Amino acid sequence: MTTALEPLGLTHVQFVLLACTWWLNSHGEQPNQLRLSQQAGVDVKMTSPVLRTLEEKGFIERTTDPSDTRAKRIQVTERGASLAPQAIDVVEQVDRAFFGSELEVHTLHFLRQLAGKTPR
């Protein structure tokens, strides 16, 4: 994953936080750092420095939350909104290449079990 994301200028954790921010923003939410870390499954203490890096790269903006001046609201920039779907495609390609047919076989077997087509 590291090698695949490197040409995009992202580490894996940067990708996760950028993609989650982009997804939340596209669904009408402007999360604070705590909400984003929970959504992403990233330790809250790691979130702030990674977001600082994403901000320095111009992928996100952090603004003070008007209802809680201690909190920062996170919004992807135009550049970040353009990069996020590209990065998601890259990650999905890596996942397909790595898990590929094995994942498909297990998924089909599981779905057949759910449909009652094969014994458990």
mmCIF file of C-alpha atoms in Angstrom:
data_model
loop_
_atom_site.group_PDB
_atom_site.id
_atom_site.type_symbol
_atom_site.label_atom_id
_atom_site.label_comp_id
_atom_site.label_asym_id
_atom_site.label_seq_id
_atom_site.Cartn_x
_atom_site.Cartn_y
_atom_site.Cartn_z
ATOM 1 C CA MET A 1 0.000 0.000 0.000
ATOM 2 C CA THR A 2 2.849 2.354 0.857
ATOM 3 C CA THR A 3 4.386 1.941 -2.593
ATOM 4 C CA ALA A 4 1.055 2.439 -4.367
ATOM 5 C CA LEU A 5 0.206 5.632 -2.455
ATOM 6 C CA GLU A 6 3.684 7.159 -2.662
ATOM 7 C CA PRO A 7 3.203 8.703 -6.158
ATOM 8 C CA LEU A 8 0.130 10.496 -4.779
ATOM 9 C CA GLY A 9 2.160 11.954 -1.919
ATOM 10 C CA LEU A 10 0.228 10.081 0.767
ATOM 11 C CA THR A 11 1.039 7.622 3.517
ATOM 12 C CA HIS A 12 -1.594 5.042 4.379
ATOM 13 C CA VAL A 13 -2.826 6.892 7.463
ATOM 14 C CA GLN A 14 -2.928 10.165 5.511
ATOM 15 C CA PHE A 15 -5.023 8.379 2.881
ATOM 16 C CA VAL A 16 -7.432 7.044 5.508
ATOM 17 C CA LEU A 17 -7.962 10.457 7.100
ATOM 18 C CA LEU A 18 -8.256 12.242 3.746
ATOM 19 C CA ALA A 19 -10.721 9.678 2.368
ATOM 20 C CA CYS A 20 -12.844 9.765 5.537
ATOM 21 C CA THR A 21 -12.868 13.572 5.563
ATOM 22 C CA TRP A 22 -13.852 13.637 1.882
ATOM 23 C CA TRP A 23 -16.630 11.079 2.469
ATOM 24 C CA LEU A 24 -17.994 12.881 5.541
ATOM 25 C CA ASN A 25 -17.851 16.264 3.759
ATOM 26 C CA SER A 26 -19.636 14.814 0.729
ATOM 27 C CA HIS A 27 -22.390 13.631 3.072
ATOM 28 C CA GLY A 28 -22.920 17.092 4.564
ATOM 29 C CA GLU A 29 -20.718 16.736 7.621
ATOM 30 C CA GLN A 30 -17.789 18.920 8.611
ATOM 31 C CA PRO A 31 -16.247 16.726 11.320
ATOM 32 C CA ASN A 32 -14.031 17.762 14.156
ATOM 33 C CA GLN A 33 -10.829 15.828 14.839
ATOM 34 C CA LEU A 34 -12.476 13.520 17.382
ATOM 35 C CA ARG A 35 -15.329 12.585 15.031
ATOM 36 C CA LEU A 36 -12.883 12.021 12.176
ATOM 37 C CA SER A 37 -10.587 9.817 14.257
ATOM 38 C CA GLN A 38 -13.580 7.713 15.317
ATOM 39 C CA GLN A 39 -14.848 7.397 11.734
ATOM 40 C CA ALA A 40 -11.381 6.478 10.465
ATOM 41 C CA GLY A 41 -10.486 4.143 13.325
ATOM 42 C CA VAL A 42 -7.302 6.121 13.926
ATOM 43 C CA ASP A 43 -5.998 6.943 17.391
ATOM 44 C CA VAL A 44 -7.099 10.461 18.290
ATOM 45 C CA LYS A 45 -3.555 11.377 19.391
ATOM 46 C CA MET A 46 -2.207 10.460 15.939
ATOM 47 C CA THR A 47 -4.950 12.340 14.095
ATOM 48 C CA SER A 48 -3.785 15.888 14.833
ATOM 49 C CA PRO A 49 -0.208 15.612 13.480
ATOM 50 C CA VAL A 50 -1.395 13.729 10.399
ATOM 51 C CA LEU A 51 -4.046 16.375 9.739
ATOM 52 C CA ARG A 52 -1.385 19.050 10.149
ATOM 53 C CA THR A 53 0.625 17.341 7.402
ATOM 54 C CA LEU A 54 -2.432 17.056 5.148
ATOM 55 C CA GLU A 55 -3.091 20.744 5.743
ATOM 56 C CA GLU A 56 0.522 21.654 4.882
ATOM 57 C CA LYS A 57 0.143 19.677 1.635
ATOM 58 C CA GLY A 58 -3.010 21.636 0.814
ATOM 59 C CA PHE A 59 -5.431 18.683 0.975
ATOM 60 C CA ILE A 60 -7.527 19.849 3.938
ATOM 61 C CA GLU A 61 -8.357 23.011 5.872
ATOM 62 C CA ARG A 62 -8.924 23.187 9.610
ATOM 63 C CA THR A 63 -11.029 25.988 11.019
ATOM 64 C CA THR A 64 -12.100 26.809 14.543
ATOM 65 C CA ASP A 65 -15.526 25.419 15.420
ATOM 66 C CA PRO A 66 -17.760 28.413 16.211
ATOM 67 C CA SER A 67 -19.655 26.429 18.859
ATOM 68 C CA ASP A 68 -16.470 25.148 20.593
ATOM 69 C CA THR A 69 -13.338 27.224 20.069
ATOM 70 C CA ARG A 70 -11.158 24.347 21.332
ATOM 71 C CA ALA A 71 -12.278 22.134 18.428
ATOM 72 C CA LYS A 72 -11.235 22.286 14.780
ATOM 73 C CA ARG A 73 -13.597 21.533 11.888
ATOM 74 C CA ILE A 74 -12.063 19.710 8.934
ATOM 75 C CA GLN A 75 -12.892 20.308 5.291
ATOM 76 C CA VAL A 76 -11.174 18.927 2.196
ATOM 77 C CA THR A 77 -9.834 21.524 -0.188
ATOM 78 C CA GLU A 78 -10.517 21.416 -3.907
ATOM 79 C CA ARG A 79 -7.144 19.726 -4.310
ATOM 80 C CA GLY A 80 -7.981 17.166 -1.600
ATOM 81 C CA ALA A 81 -11.413 16.510 -3.114
ATOM 82 C CA SER A 82 -9.732 15.781 -6.424
ATOM 83 C CA LEU A 83 -7.105 13.498 -4.875
ATOM 84 C CA ALA A 84 -9.352 11.451 -2.562
ATOM 85 C CA PRO A 85 -11.233 9.491 -5.285
ATOM 86 C CA GLN A 86 -7.950 8.851 -7.119
ATOM 87 C CA ALA A 87 -6.383 7.501 -3.935
ATOM 88 C CA ILE A 88 -9.437 5.341 -3.227
ATOM 89 C CA ASP A 89 -9.119 3.835 -6.721
ATOM 90 C CA VAL A 90 -5.439 3.081 -6.102
ATOM 91 C CA VAL A 91 -6.188 1.404 -2.756
ATOM 92 C CA GLU A 92 -9.029 -0.641 -4.269
ATOM 93 C CA GLN A 93 -6.728 -1.804 -7.084
ATOM 94 C CA VAL A 94 -4.115 -2.912 -4.556
ATOM 95 C CA ASP A 95 -6.777 -4.730 -2.521
ATOM 96 C CA ARG A 96 -8.092 -6.522 -5.624
ATOM 97 C CA ALA A 97 -4.585 -7.508 -6.690
ATOM 98 C CA PHE A 98 -3.720 -8.769 -3.218
ATOM 99 C CA PHE A 99 -6.980 -10.450 -2.195
ATOM 100 C CA GLY A 100 -8.429 -10.985 -5.688
ATOM 101 C CA SER A 101 -9.980 -14.332 -6.377
ATOM 102 C CA GLU A 102 -9.576 -15.661 -2.834
ATOM 103 C CA LEU A 103 -11.771 -12.884 -1.483
ATOM 104 C CA GLU A 104 -14.324 -13.449 -4.249
ATOM 105 C CA VAL A 105 -14.495 -17.190 -3.499
ATOM 106 C CA HIS A 106 -15.017 -16.590 0.221
ATOM 107 C CA THR A 107 -17.597 -13.877 -0.438
ATOM 108 C CA LEU A 108 -19.576 -16.094 -2.828
ATOM 109 C CA HIS A 109 -19.436 -19.002 -0.374
ATOM 110 C CA PHE A 110 -20.667 -16.745 2.431
ATOM 111 C CA LEU A 111 -23.497 -15.350 0.285
ATOM 112 C CA ARG A 112 -24.556 -18.874 -0.690
ATOM 113 C CA GLN A 113 -24.619 -19.837 2.984
ATOM 114 C CA LEU A 114 -26.805 -16.847 3.742
ATOM 115 C CA ALA A 115 -29.138 -17.818 0.907
ATOM 116 C CA GLY A 116 -29.313 -21.384 2.245
ATOM 117 C CA LYS A 117 -27.731 -22.844 -0.915
ATOM 118 C CA THR A 118 -24.872 -24.697 0.793
ATOM 119 C CA PRO A 119 -24.547 -26.465 4.136
ATOM 120 C CA ARG A 120 -22.644 -24.644 6.853
#
